[in-house]
XYZ file of N, CA, C and O in Angstrom:
780
model
N 104.777 131.853 17.965
C 104.344 131.476 19.296
C 102.824 131.486 19.395
O 102.215 130.540 19.867
N 102.203 132.579 18.929
C 100.752 132.696 19.032
C 100.056 131.570 18.267
O 99.124 130.962 18.765
N 100.539 131.278 17.048
C 99.911 130.227 16.257
C 100.030 128.870 16.931
O 99.091 128.089 16.935
N 101.185 128.573 17.529
C 101.343 127.302 18.246
C 100.407 127.253 19.441
O 99.799 126.224 19.739
N 100.250 128.382 20.156
C 99.388 128.442 21.325
C 97.928 128.211 20.915
O 97.213 127.431 21.523
N 97.483 128.897 19.863
C 96.098 128.747 19.413
C 95.846 127.325 18.951
O 94.838 126.722 19.294
N 96.755 126.733 18.185
C 96.586 125.346 17.740
C 96.466 124.419 18.942
O 95.588 123.561 18.980
N 97.296 124.604 19.951
C 97.221 123.769 21.149
C 95.907 123.937 21.882
O 95.299 122.968 22.327
N 95.426 125.177 21.999
C 94.153 125.444 22.661
C 93.015 124.796 21.892
O 92.158 124.135 22.463
N 92.993 124.966 20.560
C 91.925 124.355 19.766
C 91.958 122.841 19.871
O 90.919 122.204 20.010
N 93.132 122.262 19.806
C 93.229 120.805 19.932
C 92.723 120.346 21.293
O 92.001 119.363 21.395
N 93.081 121.054 22.362
C 92.660 120.661 23.704
C 91.146 120.781 23.871
O 90.494 119.880 24.368
N 90.586 121.907 23.454
C 89.178 122.156 23.710
C 88.236 121.553 22.683
O 87.040 121.547 22.878
N 88.726 121.080 21.555
C 87.808 120.565 20.553
C 87.862 119.067 20.389
O 86.957 118.491 19.828
N 88.883 118.422 20.836
C 88.952 116.977 20.672
C 88.812 116.295 22.028
O 89.541 115.393 22.349
N 87.893 116.802 22.831
C 87.732 116.193 24.137
C 86.364 115.565 24.284
O 85.441 115.843 23.542
N 86.289 114.744 25.280
C 85.150 113.892 25.541
C 84.393 114.479 26.728
O 84.995 114.843 27.721
N 83.097 114.601 26.617
C 82.265 115.128 27.687
C 81.183 114.105 27.962
O 80.516 113.647 27.050
N 81.022 113.742 29.217
C 80.011 112.747 29.551
C 78.999 113.364 30.515
O 79.366 113.981 31.497
N 77.745 113.213 30.186
C 76.673 113.661 31.063
C 75.771 112.463 31.341
O 75.999 111.383 30.826
N 74.746 112.696 32.135
C 73.825 111.595 32.408
C 72.955 111.276 31.189
O 72.288 110.263 31.149
N 72.979 112.148 30.173
C 72.189 111.896 28.964
C 72.940 111.039 27.959
O 72.400 110.138 27.368
N 74.202 111.375 27.722
C 74.982 110.660 26.718
C 76.432 111.120 26.776
O 76.808 111.907 27.623
N 77.227 110.646 25.846
C 78.627 111.034 25.740
C 78.775 111.920 24.505
O 78.225 111.616 23.456
N 79.509 113.016 24.651
C 79.658 113.955 23.545
C 81.118 114.219 23.249
O 81.947 114.229 24.162
N 81.414 114.439 21.988
C 82.736 114.841 21.536
C 82.580 116.161 20.793
O 81.580 116.362 20.099
N 83.563 117.033 20.916
C 83.595 118.279 20.153
C 84.794 118.206 19.228
O 85.912 117.987 19.682
N 84.560 118.367 17.931
C 85.614 118.227 16.932
C 85.621 119.419 15.984
O 84.568 119.974 15.674
N 86.801 119.795 15.492
C 86.894 120.839 14.472
C 86.609 120.209 13.113
O 87.076 119.107 12.832
N 85.848 120.911 12.297
C 85.520 120.365 10.978
C 86.727 120.320 10.051
O 86.847 119.413 9.242
N 87.646 121.294 10.172
C 88.784 121.269 9.251
C 89.725 120.111 9.544
O 90.506 119.733 8.685
N 89.657 119.515 10.723
C 90.449 118.322 11.034
C 89.644 117.034 10.840
O 90.197 115.942 10.939
N 88.356 117.162 10.619
C 87.459 116.010 10.494
C 86.528 116.218 9.302
O 85.306 116.275 9.441
N 87.107 116.324 8.121
C 86.342 116.673 6.922
C 85.291 115.624 6.540
O 84.367 115.944 5.798
N 85.405 114.427 7.043
C 84.407 113.400 6.760
C 83.046 113.779 7.358
O 82.014 113.234 6.956
N 83.030 114.723 8.303
C 81.788 115.133 8.951
C 81.138 116.352 8.300
O 80.078 116.785 8.722
N 81.771 116.907 7.278
C 81.262 118.132 6.658
C 79.863 117.940 6.082
O 78.984 118.789 6.271
N 79.613 116.843 5.394
C 78.286 116.622 4.805
C 77.200 116.526 5.877
O 76.104 117.064 5.710
N 77.505 115.859 6.979
C 76.543 115.778 8.087
C 76.275 117.147 8.684
O 75.135 117.486 9.002
N 77.337 117.934 8.858
C 77.180 119.284 9.403
C 76.364 120.150 8.452
O 75.478 120.896 8.888
N 76.630 120.039 7.153
C 75.855 120.784 6.149
C 74.375 120.408 6.209
O 73.504 121.280 6.166
N 74.094 119.133 6.313
C 72.704 118.676 6.377
C 72.001 119.235 7.617
O 70.837 119.665 7.541
N 72.689 119.255 8.736
C 72.112 119.803 9.967
C 71.817 121.293 9.793
O 70.731 121.765 10.127
N 72.769 122.033 9.263
C 72.575 123.469 9.064
C 71.468 123.751 8.049
O 70.673 124.675 8.222
N 71.391 122.941 6.987
C 70.366 123.131 5.965
C 68.966 122.851 6.489
O 67.984 123.335 5.928
N 68.867 122.082 7.574
C 67.549 121.816 8.146
C 66.900 123.101 8.672
O 65.678 123.172 8.768
N 67.691 124.108 9.001
C 67.146 125.386 9.467
C 67.424 126.547 8.519
O 66.646 127.489 8.455
N 68.557 126.510 7.832
C 68.970 127.614 6.962
C 69.384 127.064 5.596
O 70.557 126.780 5.369
N 68.436 126.926 4.658
C 68.774 126.390 3.329
C 69.825 127.254 2.623
O 69.770 128.475 2.671
N 70.774 126.601 1.998
C 71.853 127.253 1.267
C 72.505 126.207 0.373
O 72.403 125.014 0.631
N 73.219 126.645 -0.617
C 73.924 125.729 -1.496
C 74.898 124.866 -0.699
O 75.686 125.371 0.096
N 74.852 123.559 -0.888
C 75.731 122.628 -0.183
C 77.192 122.943 -0.482
O 78.037 122.933 0.394
N 77.522 123.232 -1.730
C 78.893 123.551 -2.122
C 79.383 124.803 -1.401
O 80.462 124.816 -0.820
N 78.573 125.835 -1.417
C 78.932 127.093 -0.761
C 79.121 126.899 0.741
O 80.082 127.379 1.334
N 78.203 126.176 1.361
C 78.287 125.957 2.810
C 79.505 125.117 3.179
O 80.219 125.429 4.120
N 79.767 124.052 2.444
C 80.907 123.190 2.789
C 82.229 123.937 2.620
O 83.157 123.747 3.399
N 82.318 124.813 1.622
C 83.533 125.627 1.457
C 83.719 126.554 2.648
O 84.822 126.722 3.143
N 82.626 127.154 3.113
C 82.717 128.075 4.249
C 83.095 127.331 5.533
O 83.912 127.811 6.315
N 82.522 126.170 5.746
C 82.777 125.435 6.982
C 84.239 125.025 7.134
O 84.747 124.929 8.238
N 84.899 124.750 6.041
C 86.296 124.301 6.092
C 87.252 125.316 5.487
O 88.378 124.983 5.146
N 86.822 126.566 5.397
C 87.606 127.566 4.671
C 88.897 127.967 5.360
O 89.851 128.341 4.709
N 88.954 127.917 6.661
C 90.118 128.436 7.367
C 90.744 127.338 8.217
O 90.151 126.869 9.161
N 91.955 126.932 7.897
C 92.614 125.927 8.722
C 93.118 126.511 10.034
O 93.278 127.714 10.148
N 93.352 125.666 10.994
C 93.979 126.101 12.239
C 95.307 126.733 11.913
O 95.915 126.358 10.929
N 95.849 127.620 12.680
C 95.401 127.988 14.008
C 94.494 129.201 14.057
O 94.144 129.676 15.122
N 94.128 129.772 12.955
C 93.372 131.011 12.960
C 91.875 130.768 13.036
O 91.374 129.760 12.581
N 91.185 131.760 13.591
C 89.740 131.774 13.485
C 89.413 132.276 12.090
O 90.193 133.027 11.528
N 88.325 131.883 11.501
C 87.196 131.170 12.070
C 87.437 129.671 12.178
O 88.272 129.118 11.476
N 86.662 129.063 13.068
C 86.716 127.623 13.235
C 85.290 127.109 13.403
O 84.480 127.721 14.096
N 84.974 126.023 12.728
C 83.672 125.371 12.862
C 83.825 124.156 13.757
O 84.696 123.320 13.528
N 82.964 124.080 14.753
C 83.001 122.998 15.746
C 81.714 122.188 15.637
O 80.627 122.764 15.537
N 81.834 120.873 15.647
C 80.654 120.015 15.666
C 80.606 119.234 16.973
O 81.640 118.908 17.553
N 79.397 118.983 17.419
C 79.157 118.158 18.605
C 78.709 116.798 18.105
O 77.782 116.686 17.307
N 79.396 115.761 18.567
C 79.095 114.385 18.186
C 78.534 113.677 19.412
O 79.091 113.786 20.502
N 77.450 112.948 19.224
C 76.871 112.179 20.321
C 77.170 110.699 20.109
O 76.965 110.167 19.024
N 77.682 110.072 21.133
C 77.913 108.625 21.099
C 77.123 107.990 22.225
O 77.139 108.465 23.355
N 76.446 106.924 21.917
C 75.690 106.188 22.930
C 76.663 105.446 23.841
O 77.861 105.352 23.563
N 76.170 104.917 24.919
C 77.018 104.218 25.891
C 77.775 103.059 25.253
O 78.921 102.792 25.587
N 77.156 102.392 24.291
C 77.818 101.254 23.644
C 78.716 101.699 22.481
O 79.101 100.897 21.649
N 79.051 103.003 22.440
C 79.941 103.592 21.438
C 79.403 103.538 20.016
O 80.150 103.601 19.053
N 78.093 103.435 19.866
C 77.492 103.554 18.545
C 77.305 105.048 18.289
O 76.579 105.718 19.000
N 77.980 105.575 17.296
C 77.953 107.009 17.037
C 76.626 107.437 16.446
O 76.148 106.847 15.483
N 76.024 108.441 17.048
C 74.793 109.026 16.538
C 75.095 110.004 15.411
O 74.276 110.255 14.565
N 76.269 110.610 15.415
C 76.652 111.567 14.383
C 76.624 112.994 14.882
O 76.560 113.265 16.078
N 76.649 113.922 13.928
C 76.676 115.347 14.248
C 75.311 115.764 14.774
O 74.302 115.636 14.083
N 75.274 116.255 16.001
C 74.011 116.711 16.588
C 74.025 118.202 16.887
O 73.009 118.773 17.234
N 75.193 118.838 16.756
C 75.264 120.268 17.012
C 76.422 120.894 16.264
O 77.352 120.210 15.824
N 76.360 122.208 16.127
C 77.396 122.942 15.399
C 77.439 124.396 15.873
O 76.409 124.958 16.245
N 78.616 124.989 15.862
C 78.771 126.438 15.946
C 80.036 126.829 15.214
O 80.922 126.012 14.996
N 80.092 128.100 14.802
C 81.255 128.645 14.113
C 81.706 129.876 14.880
O 80.907 130.763 15.167
N 82.972 129.928 15.209
C 83.544 131.037 15.963
C 84.454 131.839 15.039
O 85.334 131.269 14.384
N 84.219 133.156 14.956
C 84.984 134.049 14.079
C 85.374 135.304 14.838
O 84.703 135.688 15.798
N 86.425 135.966 14.378
C 86.814 137.257 14.949
C 85.910 138.348 14.402
O 85.327 138.202 13.337
N 85.864 139.483 15.123
C 85.139 140.642 14.617
C 86.113 141.582 13.929
O 87.320 141.560 14.202
N 85.580 142.416 13.099
C 86.375 143.431 12.425
C 86.743 144.559 13.396
O 87.816 145.131 13.314
N 85.860 144.828 14.340
C 86.032 145.977 15.232
C 87.174 145.819 16.230
O 87.818 146.791 16.595
N 87.411 144.593 16.712
C 88.408 144.394 17.769
C 88.916 142.955 17.688
O 88.120 142.021 17.661
N 90.222 142.767 17.687
C 90.776 141.410 17.573
C 90.567 140.567 18.832
O 90.815 139.368 18.814
N 90.100 141.164 19.905
C 89.806 140.424 21.135
C 88.316 140.126 21.289
O 87.874 139.678 22.323
N 87.544 140.421 20.251
C 86.122 140.102 20.231
C 85.881 139.001 19.221
O 86.583 138.900 18.221
N 84.899 138.169 19.472
C 84.552 137.127 18.506
C 83.038 137.005 18.388
O 82.296 137.492 19.235
N 82.618 136.370 17.304
C 81.200 136.163 17.010
C 80.959 134.670 16.893
O 81.719 133.961 16.230
N 79.923 134.192 17.539
C 79.501 132.807 17.334
C 78.302 132.858 16.395
O 77.390 133.670 16.565
N 78.349 132.037 15.364
C 77.271 131.994 14.380
C 76.943 130.549 14.058
O 77.663 129.634 14.425
N 75.838 130.371 13.375
C 75.382 129.045 12.948
C 75.309 128.056 14.115
O 75.737 126.914 14.018
N 74.755 128.527 15.224
C 74.563 127.667 16.403
C 73.301 126.852 16.174
O 72.224 127.411 15.956
N 73.439 125.538 16.231
C 72.274 124.683 15.986
C 72.432 123.345 16.699
O 73.535 122.830 16.837
N 71.313 122.834 17.169
C 71.217 121.491 17.746
C 70.151 120.745 16.949
O 69.102 121.311 16.617
N 70.396 119.494 16.653
C 69.425 118.663 15.942
C 68.087 118.681 16.685
O 68.054 118.655 17.917
N 66.984 118.724 15.948
C 65.660 118.824 16.569
C 65.405 117.701 17.578
O 64.757 117.912 18.595
N 65.938 116.542 17.334
C 65.759 115.396 18.233
C 66.355 115.662 19.622
O 65.905 115.105 20.624
N 67.359 116.537 19.697
C 68.081 116.780 20.944
C 67.734 118.116 21.596
O 68.315 118.464 22.622
N 66.806 118.861 21.030
C 66.451 120.164 21.600
C 65.627 119.996 22.864
O 64.868 119.060 23.022
N 65.822 120.937 23.787
C 65.090 120.924 25.047
C 65.662 119.969 26.080
O 65.063 119.760 27.131
N 66.831 119.393 25.819
C 67.439 118.422 26.734
C 68.751 118.912 27.355
O 69.444 118.147 28.011
N 69.113 120.169 27.105
C 70.339 120.719 27.679
C 71.549 120.693 26.753
O 72.616 121.183 27.105
N 71.372 120.147 25.556
C 72.504 120.068 24.628
C 72.913 121.450 24.109
O 74.089 121.712 23.888
N 71.933 122.323 23.886
C 72.232 123.682 23.428
C 73.070 124.438 24.439
O 74.028 125.127 24.084
N 72.723 124.299 25.715
C 73.506 124.952 26.776
C 74.918 124.382 26.837
O 75.889 125.125 26.996
N 75.036 123.077 26.687
C 76.359 122.438 26.689
C 77.186 122.919 25.508
O 78.373 123.228 25.647
N 76.570 123.021 24.334
C 77.265 123.515 23.143
C 77.749 124.947 23.357
O 78.898 125.284 23.055
N 76.896 125.802 23.902
C 77.283 127.191 24.134
C 78.332 127.319 25.237
O 79.212 128.179 25.165
N 78.266 126.476 26.259
C 79.298 126.511 27.300
C 80.649 126.133 26.701
O 81.688 126.696 27.060
N 80.653 125.174 25.781
C 81.890 124.805 25.091
C 82.416 125.995 24.298
O 83.608 126.305 24.320
N 81.531 126.681 23.601
C 81.905 127.855 22.812
C 82.507 128.949 23.701
O 83.544 129.535 23.375
N 81.876 129.227 24.815
C 82.366 130.251 25.747
C 83.735 129.863 26.290
O 84.658 130.683 26.352
N 83.898 128.603 26.661
C 85.182 128.118 27.170
C 86.274 128.239 26.112
O 87.392 128.678 26.404
N 85.961 127.861 24.889
C 86.938 127.964 23.808
C 87.309 129.417 23.548
O 88.494 129.748 23.425
N 86.332 130.302 23.489
C 86.607 131.727 23.256
C 87.480 132.307 24.374
O 88.438 133.043 24.106
N 87.179 131.972 25.607
C 88.000 132.460 26.733
C 89.417 131.907 26.658
O 90.386 132.608 26.941
N 89.560 130.656 26.276
C 90.898 130.049 26.193
C 91.727 130.684 25.080
O 92.953 130.622 25.106
N 91.065 131.297 24.101
C 91.759 132.004 23.026
C 91.991 133.472 23.381
O 92.344 134.273 22.535
N 91.770 133.815 24.651
C 91.971 135.166 25.197
C 91.019 136.194 24.595
O 91.351 137.380 24.528
N 89.858 135.758 24.166
C 88.847 136.695 23.684
C 88.189 137.357 24.887
O 88.055 136.750 25.952
N 87.789 138.605 24.707
C 87.226 139.376 25.817
C 85.716 139.556 25.711
O 85.057 139.821 26.712
N 85.168 139.441 24.515
C 83.735 139.633 24.317
C 83.259 138.653 23.249
O 83.936 138.443 22.244
N 82.087 138.058 23.475
C 81.496 137.102 22.536
C 80.152 137.663 22.068
O 79.298 137.994 22.900
N 79.984 137.790 20.753
C 78.767 138.335 20.157
C 78.009 137.254 19.401
O 78.598 136.271 18.957
N 76.705 137.498 19.234
C 75.867 136.636 18.401
C 74.651 137.423 17.967
O 74.337 138.466 18.545
N 73.982 136.919 16.946
C 72.701 137.506 16.534
C 71.669 136.391 16.501
O 71.985 135.242 16.195
N 70.443 136.753 16.853
C 69.367 135.766 16.900
C 68.047 136.440 16.578
O 67.875 137.640 16.814
N 67.130 135.663 16.044
C 65.787 136.178 15.762
C 64.805 135.822 16.872
O 63.924 136.599 17.191
N 64.949 134.625 17.444
C 63.909 134.152 18.356
C 64.426 133.410 19.588
O 63.632 132.817 20.315
N 65.720 133.455 19.856
C 66.271 132.711 20.994
C 66.874 133.640 22.057
O 67.787 133.268 22.780
N 66.346 134.871 22.154
C 66.886 135.842 23.114
C 66.823 135.319 24.553
O 67.785 135.474 25.307
N 65.723 134.694 24.928
C 65.577 134.201 26.304
C 66.614 133.119 26.609
O 67.203 133.101 27.700
N 66.856 132.225 25.657
C 67.865 131.171 25.839
C 69.242 131.781 26.075
O 69.933 131.425 27.027
N 69.641 132.720 25.223
C 70.965 133.326 25.364
C 71.061 134.210 26.603
O 72.115 134.294 27.226
N 69.957 134.842 26.998
C 69.954 135.647 28.225
C 70.228 134.760 29.446
O 70.943 135.170 30.374
N 69.687 133.537 29.451
C 69.955 132.604 30.559
C 71.441 132.242 30.646
O 71.935 131.873 31.701
N 72.150 132.364 29.518
C 73.585 132.071 29.488
C 74.435 133.309 29.767
O 75.661 133.247 29.692
N 73.782 134.442 30.077
C 74.510 135.652 30.443
C 74.710 136.647 29.319
O 75.439 137.627 29.488
N 74.077 136.453 28.176
C 74.187 137.408 27.072
C 73.211 138.560 27.293
O 72.113 138.357 27.817
N 73.632 139.758 26.886
C 72.786 140.935 26.987
C 72.706 141.616 25.621
O 73.551 141.387 24.757
N 71.702 142.475 25.461
C 71.510 143.186 24.206
C 72.727 144.049 23.892
O 73.334 144.634 24.790
N 73.096 144.111 22.599
C 74.274 144.891 22.208
C 74.089 145.444 20.804
O 73.081 145.201 20.152
N 75.095 146.155 20.353
C 75.087 146.662 18.990
C 75.641 145.590 18.054
O 76.315 144.655 18.497
N 75.387 145.752 16.780
C 75.862 144.803 15.772
C 77.369 144.946 15.583
O 77.942 146.023 15.782
N 78.006 143.850 15.209
C 79.424 143.849 14.863
C 79.579 143.187 13.502
O 78.670 142.527 13.014
N 80.747 143.366 12.899
C 81.040 142.762 11.604
C 81.979 141.586 11.784
O 82.933 141.665 12.562
N 81.734 140.529 11.056
C 82.583 139.340 11.132
C 83.789 139.544 10.232
O 83.658 139.914 9.073
N 84.956 139.305 10.782
C 86.192 139.444 10.023
C 86.256 138.337 8.984
O 86.091 137.160 9.292
N 86.496 138.717 7.744
C 86.617 137.739 6.668
C 87.811 138.094 5.802
O 88.416 139.146 5.957
N 88.130 137.222 4.879
C 89.243 137.496 3.968
C 88.995 138.768 3.175
O 89.912 139.493 2.850
N 87.736 139.051 2.865
C 87.402 140.227 2.072
C 87.662 141.514 2.843
O 88.221 142.465 2.325
N 87.278 141.562 4.123
C 87.410 142.818 4.853
C 88.628 142.901 5.760
O 88.783 143.863 6.483
N 89.517 141.913 5.716
C 90.678 141.943 6.599
C 91.567 143.155 6.319
O 92.206 143.686 7.213
N 91.578 143.628 5.092
C 92.408 144.792 4.774
C 91.886 146.064 5.424
O 92.607 147.041 5.534
N 90.621 146.055 5.876
C 90.046 147.244 6.478
C 90.192 147.297 8.000
O 89.762 148.253 8.618
N 90.772 146.278 8.607
C 90.904 146.276 10.061
C 91.633 147.545 10.491
O 92.666 147.888 9.974
N 91.058 148.230 11.440
C 91.636 149.476 11.920
C 91.139 150.684 11.140
O 91.412 151.815 11.516
N 90.381 150.486 10.067
C 89.850 151.583 9.263
C 88.325 151.497 9.299
O 87.670 151.311 8.294
N 87.772 151.658 10.485
C 86.349 151.423 10.699
C 85.446 152.381 9.939
O 84.301 152.072 9.704
N 85.964 153.551 9.568
C 85.122 154.484 8.836
C 84.781 153.946 7.448
O 83.803 154.366 6.845
N 85.581 153.014 6.948
C 85.339 152.462 5.616
C 84.372 151.286 5.633
O 83.863 150.883 4.607
N 84.133 150.707 6.806
C 83.294 149.519 6.903
C 82.230 149.762 7.961
O 82.528 150.188 9.058
N 80.994 149.481 7.643
C 79.931 149.634 8.625
C 79.502 148.265 9.121
O 79.554 147.282 8.392
N 79.093 148.206 10.352
C 78.640 146.937 10.930
C 77.325 146.529 10.290
O 76.455 147.349 10.039
N 77.216 145.252 10.030
C 75.999 144.727 9.424
C 74.938 144.559 10.499
O 75.168 143.936 11.522
N 73.780 145.137 10.256
C 72.698 144.985 11.222
C 71.867 143.753 10.929
O 71.036 143.361 11.711
N 72.094 143.133 9.789
C 71.394 141.902 9.463
C 69.967 142.135 9.011
O 69.587 143.216 8.574
N 69.160 141.112 9.145
C 67.772 141.143 8.705
C 66.888 141.813 9.745
O 67.236 141.861 10.923
N 65.719 142.304 9.325
C 64.782 142.878 10.294
C 64.401 141.834 11.346
O 64.235 140.659 11.036
N 64.293 142.270 12.578
C 63.922 141.371 13.661
C 65.085 140.633 14.283
O 64.901 139.840 15.204
N 66.297 140.886 13.813
C 67.476 140.218 14.374
C 67.994 141.029 15.553
O 68.182 142.236 15.451
N 68.206 140.367 16.655
C 68.717 140.990 17.883
C 70.183 140.595 18.063
O 70.519 139.412 17.988
N 71.032 141.578 18.288
C 72.449 141.298 18.592
C 72.621 141.256 20.097
O 72.049 142.055 20.826
N 73.407 140.273 20.568
C 73.660 140.092 21.990
C 75.152 139.845 22.190
O 75.834 139.401 21.278
N 75.626 140.140 23.409
C 77.043 139.894 23.710
C 77.208 139.413 25.135
O 76.324 139.589 25.977
N 78.365 138.807 25.383
C 78.711 138.314 26.715
C 80.134 138.722 27.016
O 81.040 138.477 26.204
N 80.342 139.328 28.179
C 81.678 139.701 28.639
C 82.384 138.427 29.086
O 81.901 137.722 29.969
N 83.525 138.133 28.491
C 84.262 136.909 28.827
C 85.362 137.150 29.862
O 85.984 136.198 30.325
N 85.600 138.402 30.215
C 86.643 138.736 31.181
C 86.102 138.660 32.605
O 86.724 138.081 33.484
N 84.938 139.213 32.820
C 84.355 139.316 34.172
C 83.234 138.304 34.368
O 82.086 138.655 34.559
N 83.576 137.033 34.287
C 82.553 135.986 34.480
C 82.362 135.683 35.945
O 83.217 135.707 36.743
């Protein structure tokens, strides 16, 4: 039942069309749209260099209905000429609590920054997390604290992202410590229950 529910929620919230006065946007899951993986990798590499092979494996590593899931934002002009991948985020569960999630690899193409696309991408992420019955959304950032604060995020402690490697430790927190990340990284969270 849960897997069918999550698949339905992901399909509803990720394959929909959003129209603003700027342009038309689509949100798609990468594991269902593998033709977009190279574009998503190129966008991510523009800010965070990494092996293309390693990144593409991570982006499509987990099929629905389970988290993690990588979402891309596609921009289409009014005449339906596709601009391509202009944004990305990855939503994963935390090790500490199955009702908490982490958004990572949030990025908007430089051409679209400062126009409200980042806020739209994050609103989509928040909506998707809430629809999956998540109660808290975490992220880490080096220099975008003010942006995330405007979206209702507040300073928090670090959490660990649930992965195939540490899934066996769920519930055994004394064996796993939360990653604090690199120096200068700020962890933030948003309560998804009391919006």
